[in-house]
PDB file of C-alpha atoms in Angstrom:
ATOM      1  CA  ALA Y   1    -150.831  48.183  45.881  1.00  0.00           C
ATOM      2  CA  VAL Y   2    -153.479  49.759  43.659  1.00  0.00           C
ATOM      3  CA  ALA Y   3    -156.074  48.035  41.472  1.00  0.00           C
ATOM      4  CA  VAL Y   4    -156.976  49.580  38.114  1.00  0.00           C
ATOM      5  CA  THR Y   5    -160.506  48.494  37.134  1.00  0.00           C
ATOM      6  CA  ASP Y   6    -161.930  50.680  34.389  1.00  0.00           C
ATOM      7  CA  HIS Y   7    -165.426  50.103  32.977  1.00  0.00           C
ATOM      8  CA  ASP Y   8    -165.457  47.568  30.135  1.00  0.00           C
ATOM      9  CA  THR Y   9    -161.927  48.419  29.000  1.00  0.00           C
ATOM     10  CA  VAL Y  10    -158.326  47.465  29.726  1.00  0.00           C
ATOM     11  CA  ASP Y  11    -156.807  50.173  27.529  1.00  0.00           C
ATOM     12  CA  TRP Y  12    -154.938  51.846  30.391  1.00  0.00           C
ATOM     13  CA  LEU Y  13    -153.552  48.752  32.078  1.00  0.00           C
ATOM     14  CA  GLU Y  14    -150.294  48.576  30.139  1.00  0.00           C
ATOM     15  CA  GLU Y  15    -149.468  52.190  30.992  1.00  0.00           C
ATOM     16  CA  ALA Y  16    -150.472  51.717  34.633  1.00  0.00           C
ATOM     17  CA  TRP Y  17    -148.415  48.524  34.873  1.00  0.00           C
ATOM     18  CA  GLU Y  18    -145.283  50.183  33.492  1.00  0.00           C
ATOM     19  CA  GLU Y  19    -145.751  53.291  35.649  1.00  0.00           C
ATOM     20  CA  GLY Y  20    -146.184  51.086  38.701  1.00  0.00           C
ATOM     21  CA  LYS Y  21    -142.876  49.369  37.995  1.00  0.00           C
ATOM     22  CA  GLU Y  22    -141.153  52.750  37.703  1.00  0.00           C
ATOM     23  CA  LEU Y  23    -142.604  53.975  41.010  1.00  0.00           C
ATOM     24  CA  GLY Y  24    -142.320  50.707  42.898  1.00  0.00           C
ATOM     25  CA  ILE Y  25    -146.108  50.376  43.248  1.00  0.00           C
ATOM     26  CA  GLU Y  26    -147.774  47.010  42.793  1.00  0.00           C
ATOM     27  CA  VAL Y  27    -150.491  47.377  40.154  1.00  0.00           C
ATOM     28  CA  ILE Y  28    -153.301  44.820  40.182  1.00  0.00           C
ATOM     29  CA  PRO Y  29    -154.666  44.429  36.638  1.00  0.00           C
ATOM     30  CA  GLY Y  30    -158.445  44.403  36.597  1.00  0.00           C
ATOM     31  CA  ILE Y  31    -161.676  45.471  34.986  1.00  0.00           C
ATOM     32  CA  GLU Y  32    -165.258  46.348  35.940  1.00  0.00           C
ATOM     33  CA  LEU Y  33    -167.797  44.667  33.686  1.00  0.00           C
ATOM     34  CA  SER Y  34    -171.269  46.172  33.306  1.00  0.00           C
ATOM     35  CA  THR Y  35    -174.038  43.570  33.338  1.00  0.00           C
ATOM     36  CA  TYR Y  36    -177.820  43.310  33.732  1.00  0.00           C
ATOM     37  CA  TYR Y  37    -179.954  40.904  35.750  1.00  0.00           C
ATOM     38  CA  ASN Y  38    -183.742  41.185  36.157  1.00  0.00           C
ATOM     39  CA  ARG Y  39    -183.627  44.854  35.036  1.00  0.00           C
ATOM     40  CA  ASP Y  40    -181.009  45.605  37.693  1.00  0.00           C
ATOM     41  CA  GLU Y  41    -177.556  46.893  36.774  1.00  0.00           C
ATOM     42  CA  VAL Y  42    -174.892  44.658  38.310  1.00  0.00           C
ATOM     43  CA  HIS Y  43    -171.188  45.498  38.069  1.00  0.00           C
ATOM     44  CA  ILE Y  44    -168.674  42.677  38.374  1.00  0.00           C
ATOM     45  CA  LEU Y  45    -165.051  43.448  39.193  1.00  0.00           C
ATOM     46  CA  GLY Y  46    -162.259  41.172  38.029  1.00  0.00           C
ATOM     47  CA  TYR Y  47    -158.862  41.259  39.757  1.00  0.00           C
ATOM     48  CA  PHE Y  48    -155.583  39.773  38.468  1.00  0.00           C
ATOM     49  CA  ILE Y  49    -156.972  39.206  34.970  1.00  0.00           C
ATOM     50  CA  ASP Y  50    -155.022  38.270  31.855  1.00  0.00           C
ATOM     51  CA  TRP Y  51    -155.747  41.580  30.158  1.00  0.00           C
ATOM     52  CA  LYS Y  52    -153.943  40.661  26.920  1.00  0.00           C
ATOM     53  CA  ASN Y  53    -156.196  37.668  26.268  1.00  0.00           C
ATOM     54  CA  ALA Y  54    -157.518  37.686  22.668  1.00  0.00           C
ATOM     55  CA  HIS Y  55    -161.043  36.591  23.625  1.00  0.00           C
ATOM     56  CA  LEU Y  56    -161.297  39.406  26.172  1.00  0.00           C
ATOM     57  CA  GLN Y  57    -160.231  41.927  23.534  1.00  0.00           C
ATOM     58  CA  GLU Y  58    -162.913  40.602  21.195  1.00  0.00           C
ATOM     59  CA  VAL Y  59    -165.627  40.898  23.869  1.00  0.00           C
ATOM     60  CA  LEU Y  60    -164.540  44.420  24.852  1.00  0.00           C
ATOM     61  CA  THR Y  61    -164.430  45.583  21.228  1.00  0.00           C
ATOM     62  CA  GLY Y  62    -168.051  44.512  20.855  1.00  0.00           C
ATOM     63  CA  LEU Y  63    -169.033  46.295  24.072  1.00  0.00           C
ATOM     64  CA  ALA Y  64    -167.257  49.492  22.976  1.00  0.00           C
ATOM     65  CA  ARG Y  65    -169.072  49.446  19.635  1.00  0.00           C
ATOM     66  CA  GLU Y  66    -172.414  48.975  21.378  1.00  0.00           C
ATOM     67  CA  ARG Y  67    -171.707  51.802  23.831  1.00  0.00           C
ATOM     68  CA  LEU Y  68    -170.919  54.213  20.987  1.00  0.00           C
ATOM     69  CA  GLU Y  69    -174.183  53.284  19.255  1.00  0.00           C
ATOM     70  CA  ARG Y  70    -175.989  53.836  22.564  1.00  0.00           C
ATOM     71  CA  ALA Y  71    -174.444  57.301  22.981  1.00  0.00           C
ATOM     72  CA  GLU Y  72    -175.542  58.182  19.449  1.00  0.00           C
ATOM     73  CA  LYS Y  73    -179.135  57.191  20.291  1.00  0.00           C
ATOM     74  CA  MET Y  74    -178.992  59.320  23.465  1.00  0.00           C
ATOM     75  CA  VAL Y  75    -177.860  62.342  21.454  1.00  0.00           C
ATOM     76  CA  GLU Y  76    -180.734  61.738  19.014  1.00  0.00           C
ATOM     77  CA  LYS Y  77    -183.263  61.534  21.873  1.00  0.00           C
ATOM     78  CA  LEU Y  78    -181.872  64.712  23.409  1.00  0.00           C
ATOM     79  CA  ALA Y  79    -182.220  66.514  20.068  1.00  0.00           C
ATOM     80  CA  LYS Y  80    -185.944  65.696  20.077  1.00  0.00           C
ATOM     81  CA  LEU Y  81    -186.087  67.507  23.425  1.00  0.00           C
ATOM     82  CA  ASN Y  82    -184.351  70.536  21.843  1.00  0.00           C
ATOM     83  CA  VAL Y  83    -181.192  69.660  23.750  1.00  0.00           C
ATOM     84  CA  ARG Y  84    -178.461  69.936  21.134  1.00  0.00           C
ATOM     85  CA  LEU Y  85    -175.269  67.946  21.644  1.00  0.00           C
ATOM     86  CA  ASP Y  86    -172.577  66.964  19.174  1.00  0.00           C
ATOM     87  CA  LEU Y  87    -171.651  63.266  19.272  1.00  0.00           C
ATOM     88  CA  GLU Y  88    -168.081  64.208  18.383  1.00  0.00           C
ATOM     89  CA  GLU Y  89    -167.968  66.408  21.493  1.00  0.00           C
ATOM     90  CA  VAL Y  90    -169.104  63.445  23.605  1.00  0.00           C
ATOM     91  CA  GLN Y  91    -166.392  61.284  22.023  1.00  0.00           C
ATOM     92  CA  ALA Y  92    -163.801  64.009  22.656  1.00  0.00           C
ATOM     93  CA  ILE Y  93    -164.740  64.038  26.349  1.00  0.00           C
ATOM     94  CA  ALA Y  94    -164.305  60.253  26.470  1.00  0.00           C
ATOM     95  CA  GLY Y  95    -160.903  60.574  24.795  1.00  0.00           C
ATOM     96  CA  SER Y  96    -159.412  57.142  24.193  1.00  0.00           C
ATOM     97  CA  GLY Y  97    -161.769  55.613  26.751  1.00  0.00           C
ATOM     98  CA  VAL Y  98    -165.041  53.807  26.104  1.00  0.00           C
ATOM     99  CA  VAL Y  99    -167.957  56.208  25.539  1.00  0.00           C
ATOM    100  CA  GLY Y 100    -170.652  56.042  28.207  1.00  0.00           C
ATOM    101  CA  ARG Y 101    -173.384  57.979  29.968  1.00  0.00           C
ATOM    102  CA  PRO Y 102    -170.890  59.930  32.144  1.00  0.00           C
ATOM    103  CA  HIS Y 103    -169.450  61.507  28.989  1.00  0.00           C
ATOM    104  CA  VAL Y 104    -172.914  62.475  27.730  1.00  0.00           C
ATOM    105  CA  ALA Y 105    -173.594  63.947  31.181  1.00  0.00           C
ATOM    106  CA  ARG Y 106    -170.393  66.010  31.027  1.00  0.00           C
ATOM    107  CA  ALA Y 107    -171.355  67.271  27.573  1.00  0.00           C
ATOM    108  CA  LEU Y 108    -174.743  68.345  28.976  1.00  0.00           C
ATOM    109  CA  LEU Y 109    -172.979  70.149  31.804  1.00  0.00           C
ATOM    110  CA  ARG Y 110    -170.567  71.931  29.460  1.00  0.00           C
ATOM    111  CA  ALA Y 111    -173.397  73.012  27.169  1.00  0.00           C
ATOM    112  CA  GLY Y 112    -175.336  74.476  30.083  1.00  0.00           C
ATOM    113  CA  TYR Y 113    -178.226  72.007  30.012  1.00  0.00           C
ATOM    114  CA  ALA Y 114    -177.512  70.886  33.581  1.00  0.00           C
ATOM    115  CA  ARG Y 115    -175.988  72.506  36.654  1.00  0.00           C
ATOM    116  CA  SER Y 116    -174.257  69.338  37.820  1.00  0.00           C
ATOM    117  CA  LEU Y 117    -173.500  65.812  36.665  1.00  0.00           C
ATOM    118  CA  GLU Y 118    -176.126  64.552  39.105  1.00  0.00           C
ATOM    119  CA  GLU Y 119    -178.758  66.777  37.502  1.00  0.00           C
ATOM    120  CA  ALA Y 120    -177.698  65.694  34.012  1.00  0.00           C
ATOM    121  CA  PHE Y 121    -178.270  62.080  34.979  1.00  0.00           C
ATOM    122  CA  SER Y 122    -181.527  62.563  36.896  1.00  0.00           C
ATOM    123  CA  LYS Y 123    -183.050  64.898  34.307  1.00  0.00           C
ATOM    124  CA  TYR Y 124    -182.050  63.064  31.137  1.00  0.00           C
ATOM    125  CA  LEU Y 125    -180.051  59.847  31.492  1.00  0.00           C
ATOM    126  CA  VAL Y 126    -181.269  57.557  34.283  1.00  0.00           C
ATOM    127  CA  SER Y 127    -183.705  54.722  33.607  1.00  0.00           C
ATOM    128  CA  GLY Y 128    -187.102  56.301  32.981  1.00  0.00           C
ATOM    129  CA  ALA Y 129    -185.652  59.669  31.945  1.00  0.00           C
ATOM    130  CA  PRO Y 130    -186.475  60.947  28.427  1.00  0.00           C
ATOM    131  CA  ALA Y 131    -183.031  60.342  26.880  1.00  0.00           C
ATOM    132  CA  TYR Y 132    -182.294  57.018  28.567  1.00  0.00           C
ATOM    133  CA  VAL Y 133    -181.277  54.179  26.260  1.00  0.00           C
ATOM    134  CA  PRO Y 134    -180.999  50.641  27.687  1.00  0.00           C
ATOM    135  CA  ARG Y 135    -177.846  48.666  27.048  1.00  0.00           C
ATOM    136  CA  LYS Y 136    -177.317  45.233  25.620  1.00  0.00           C
ATOM    137  CA  LYS Y 137    -175.148  43.859  28.381  1.00  0.00           C
ATOM    138  CA  LEU Y 138    -173.615  40.673  29.596  1.00  0.00           C
ATOM    139  CA  THR Y 139    -175.385  38.880  32.397  1.00  0.00           C
ATOM    140  CA  PRO Y 140    -173.417  38.787  35.674  1.00  0.00           C
ATOM    141  CA  PHE Y 141    -173.149  35.028  35.248  1.00  0.00           C
ATOM    142  CA  GLN Y 142    -171.519  35.429  31.827  1.00  0.00           C
ATOM    143  CA  ALA Y 143    -169.171  38.053  33.277  1.00  0.00           C
ATOM    144  CA  ILE Y 144    -168.094  35.779  36.131  1.00  0.00           C
ATOM    145  CA  ASP Y 145    -167.481  32.925  33.710  1.00  0.00           C
ATOM    146  CA  LEU Y 146    -165.415  35.191  31.439  1.00  0.00           C
ATOM    147  CA  LEU Y 147    -163.326  36.532  34.325  1.00  0.00           C
ATOM    148  CA  ARG Y 148    -162.626  33.055  35.648  1.00  0.00           C
ATOM    149  CA  ARG Y 149    -161.464  31.937  32.196  1.00  0.00           C
ATOM    150  CA  LEU Y 150    -159.128  34.939  32.203  1.00  0.00           C
ATOM    151  CA  GLY Y 151    -157.623  33.820  35.496  1.00  0.00           C
ATOM    152  CA  GLY Y 152    -159.358  36.661  37.328  1.00  0.00           C
ATOM    153  CA  ILE Y 153    -161.032  36.810  40.722  1.00  0.00           C
ATOM    154  CA  PRO Y 154    -164.691  37.915  40.279  1.00  0.00           C
ATOM    155  CA  VAL Y 155    -166.023  40.337  42.903  1.00  0.00           C
ATOM    156  CA  LEU Y 156    -169.444  41.987  43.156  1.00  0.00           C
ATOM    157  CA  ALA Y 157    -169.026  45.778  43.011  1.00  0.00           C
ATOM    158  CA  HIS Y 158    -170.946  48.202  45.281  1.00  0.00           C
ATOM    159  CA  PRO Y 159    -173.873  45.901  46.171  1.00  0.00           C
ATOM    160  CA  GLY Y 160    -175.543  48.793  47.977  1.00  0.00           C
ATOM    161  CA  LEU Y 161    -176.566  50.177  44.587  1.00  0.00           C
ATOM    162  CA  LEU Y 162    -178.537  47.044  43.704  1.00  0.00           C
ATOM    163  CA  LYS Y 163    -182.314  46.999  43.931  1.00  0.00           C
ATOM    164  CA  ASP Y 164    -182.128  43.424  45.268  1.00  0.00           C
ATOM    165  CA  ASP Y 165    -178.893  41.956  46.650  1.00  0.00           C
ATOM    166  CA  ARG Y 166    -180.358  38.461  47.035  1.00  0.00           C
ATOM    167  CA  ILE Y 167    -178.652  37.716  43.736  1.00  0.00           C
ATOM    168  CA  VAL Y 168    -175.452  37.109  45.734  1.00  0.00           C
ATOM    169  CA  CYS Y 169    -176.400  33.494  46.449  1.00  0.00           C
ATOM    170  CA  ASP Y 170    -176.811  32.749  42.723  1.00  0.00           C
ATOM    171  CA  LEU Y 171    -173.562  34.548  41.876  1.00  0.00           C
ATOM    172  CA  VAL Y 172    -171.671  32.479  44.440  1.00  0.00           C
ATOM    173  CA  LYS Y 173    -172.880  29.298  42.720  1.00  0.00           C
ATOM    174  CA  GLN Y 174    -171.469  30.677  39.458  1.00  0.00           C
ATOM    175  CA  GLY Y 175    -168.059  31.349  41.030  1.00  0.00           C
ATOM    176  CA  LEU Y 176    -168.191  34.766  42.712  1.00  0.00           C
ATOM    177  CA  LYS Y 177    -165.253  35.105  45.120  1.00  0.00           C
ATOM    178  CA  GLY Y 178    -165.773  38.460  46.826  1.00  0.00           C
ATOM    179  CA  ILE Y 179    -167.961  41.444  47.653  1.00  0.00           C
ATOM    180  CA  GLU Y 180    -166.902  45.095  47.579  1.00  0.00           C
ATOM    181  CA  VAL Y 181    -167.881  45.807  51.187  1.00  0.00           C
ATOM    182  CA  TYR Y 182    -165.913  49.029  51.652  1.00  0.00           C
ATOM    183  CA  TYR Y 183    -167.360  51.562  49.239  1.00  0.00           C
ATOM    184  CA  PRO Y 184    -167.924  55.331  49.701  1.00  0.00           C
ATOM    185  CA  GLY Y 185    -171.687  55.054  49.278  1.00  0.00           C
ATOM    186  CA  HIS Y 186    -172.219  52.233  51.777  1.00  0.00           C
ATOM    187  CA  ARG Y 187    -173.673  53.052  55.171  1.00  0.00           C
ATOM    188  CA  LEU Y 188    -172.461  51.264  58.298  1.00  0.00           C
ATOM    189  CA  ILE Y 189    -175.513  48.999  58.370  1.00  0.00           C
ATOM    190  CA  GLN Y 190    -174.834  47.984  54.754  1.00  0.00           C
ATOM    191  CA  LYS Y 191    -171.186  47.216  55.463  1.00  0.00           C
ATOM    192  CA  SER Y 192    -172.270  44.995  58.350  1.00  0.00           C
ATOM    193  CA  ARG Y 193    -174.741  43.193  56.084  1.00  0.00           C
ATOM    194  CA  TYR Y 194    -172.152  42.549  53.380  1.00  0.00           C
ATOM    195  CA  LEU Y 195    -169.519  41.436  55.879  1.00  0.00           C
ATOM    196  CA  ALA Y 196    -172.054  38.918  57.163  1.00  0.00           C
ATOM    197  CA  MET Y 197    -172.611  37.731  53.580  1.00  0.00           C
ATOM    198  CA  CYS Y 198    -168.862  37.301  53.147  1.00  0.00           C
ATOM    199  CA  GLY Y 199    -168.779  35.158  56.262  1.00  0.00           C
ATOM    200  CA  ARG Y 200    -171.777  33.093  55.205  1.00  0.00           C
ATOM    201  CA  PHE Y 201    -170.539  32.388  51.679  1.00  0.00           C
ATOM    202  CA  HIS Y 202    -166.784  32.368  52.449  1.00  0.00           C
ATOM    203  CA  LEU Y 203    -166.142  35.401  50.252  1.00  0.00           C
ATOM    204  CA  ILE Y 204    -163.346  37.980  50.311  1.00  0.00           C
ATOM    205  CA  ALA Y 205    -164.376  41.430  51.591  1.00  0.00           C
ATOM    206  CA  THR Y 206    -162.781  43.971  49.249  1.00  0.00           C
ATOM    207  CA  GLY Y 207    -162.957  47.746  48.975  1.00  0.00           C
ATOM    208  CA  GLY Y 208    -162.523  50.505  46.432  1.00  0.00           C
ATOM    209  CA  SER Y 209    -162.908  54.243  45.969  1.00  0.00           C
ATOM    210  CA  ASP Y 210    -164.810  53.824  42.661  1.00  0.00           C
ATOM    211  CA  PHE Y 211    -162.814  56.826  41.438  1.00  0.00           C
ATOM    212  CA  HIS Y 212    -164.402  58.288  38.290  1.00  0.00           C
ATOM    213  CA  GLY Y 213    -162.247  61.344  37.780  1.00  0.00           C
ATOM    214  CA  ASP Y 214    -161.678  64.598  39.561  1.00  0.00           C
ATOM    215  CA  ASN Y 215    -165.317  65.447  40.275  1.00  0.00           C
ATOM    216  CA  GLY Y 216    -164.717  66.390  43.906  1.00  0.00           C
ATOM    217  CA  LYS Y 217    -166.593  63.431  45.381  1.00  0.00           C
ATOM    218  CA  VAL Y 218    -164.127  60.686  46.265  1.00  0.00           C
ATOM    219  CA  PRO Y 219    -160.376  61.165  45.773  1.00  0.00           C
ATOM    220  CA  LEU Y 220    -158.200  58.564  44.107  1.00  0.00           C
ATOM    221  CA  GLY Y 221    -157.392  56.024  46.799  1.00  0.00           C
ATOM    222  CA  GLY Y 222    -160.135  57.435  49.012  1.00  0.00           C
ATOM    223  CA  VAL Y 223    -160.952  53.928  50.260  1.00  0.00           C
ATOM    224  CA  VAL Y 224    -158.196  51.592  51.405  1.00  0.00           C
ATOM    225  CA  VAL Y 225    -158.157  48.041  52.728  1.00  0.00           C
ATOM    226  CA  ASN Y 226    -155.548  45.993  54.547  1.00  0.00           C
ATOM    227  CA  TYR Y 227    -152.972  44.297  52.310  1.00  0.00           C
ATOM    228  CA  ASN Y 228    -154.268  41.032  53.726  1.00  0.00           C
ATOM    229  CA  THR Y 229    -157.121  41.428  51.237  1.00  0.00           C
ATOM    230  CA  VAL Y 230    -154.645  41.393  48.348  1.00  0.00           C
ATOM    231  CA  ASP Y 231    -152.977  38.317  49.834  1.00  0.00           C
ATOM    232  CA  ARG Y 232    -156.329  36.544  49.978  1.00  0.00           C
ATOM    233  CA  LEU Y 233    -157.026  37.385  46.330  1.00  0.00           C
ATOM    234  CA  LYS Y 234    -153.604  36.048  45.341  1.00  0.00           C
ATOM    235  CA  LYS Y 235    -154.095  32.918  47.438  1.00  0.00           C
ATOM    236  CA  ASN Y 236    -157.447  32.298  45.780  1.00  0.00           C
ATOM    237  CA  LYS Y 237    -155.858  32.600  42.338  1.00  0.00           C
ATOM    238  CA  ARG Y 238    -153.001  30.241  43.262  1.00  0.00           C
ATOM    239  CA  GLY Y 239    -155.469  27.751  44.723  1.00  0.00           C
ATOM    240  CA  ARG Y 240    -157.451  27.663  41.495  1.00  0.00           C
ATOM    241  CA  GLN Y 241    -154.286  27.075  39.492  1.00  0.00           C
ATOM    242  CA  LEU Y 242    -153.309  24.155  41.735  1.00  0.00           C
ATOM    243  CA  LEU Y 243    -156.799  22.677  41.365  1.00  0.00           C
ATOM    244  CA  GLY Y 244    -156.539  22.907  37.601  1.00  0.00           C
ATOM    245  CA  ASP Y 245    -159.219  25.575  37.204  1.00  0.00           C
ATOM    246  CA  PRO Y 246    -159.112  27.000  33.650  1.00  0.00           C
ATOM    247  CA  VAL Y 247    -156.652  29.850  34.050  1.00  0.00           C
ATOM    248  CA  HIS Y 248    -154.897  31.093  30.906  1.00  0.00           C
TER     249      HIS Y 248
END
């Protein structure tokens, strides 16, 4: 099985679903929602979502519009630094996907303003950098509520990137069902910590490669978990349906 969880978009799920059927691969429909909490960026994964839901499409359309406006502001800030980028070039790099900072970073790399994507981010695009533009995002609590209404299983993505992971307790109260324990950037001590959290809060320990394209870091499918994890996600979804949880 493979889960497809793009950032703030479900545009590729139909194609992935059909391709999976052709190849005999189980495709788990999902998404990764970008949220903010106490000035910390928190990503919430949703597995087994109803990706054709009209309300979801409405929310994602608004997020896509906001992300394009954000990219435009970044390009304007860069211009004031004598770093000239064309917004249309950034959009071309994004293709049919949702425009985001990674596409601005790639444009900087192509134009010779950075030697690597990491440098593009650290020099221009991270919080505190001269071309950084904050986002108007969902809160993680809103994201969890949305995913649950879509029949999805909400999971906290790469908690090792958080400034403060004590938020987990509050997210569990909202309906969080899992933590992405197995992640390329997590050290052994972090994995142990998050496994302990899963045990304490009765959460599902998931994993993912966080594949963001062929940038040489982590290959597609670079992190795998036992299929038992998928079974637990399915069981959780079935249990909610039996209990009459709002699943559409």
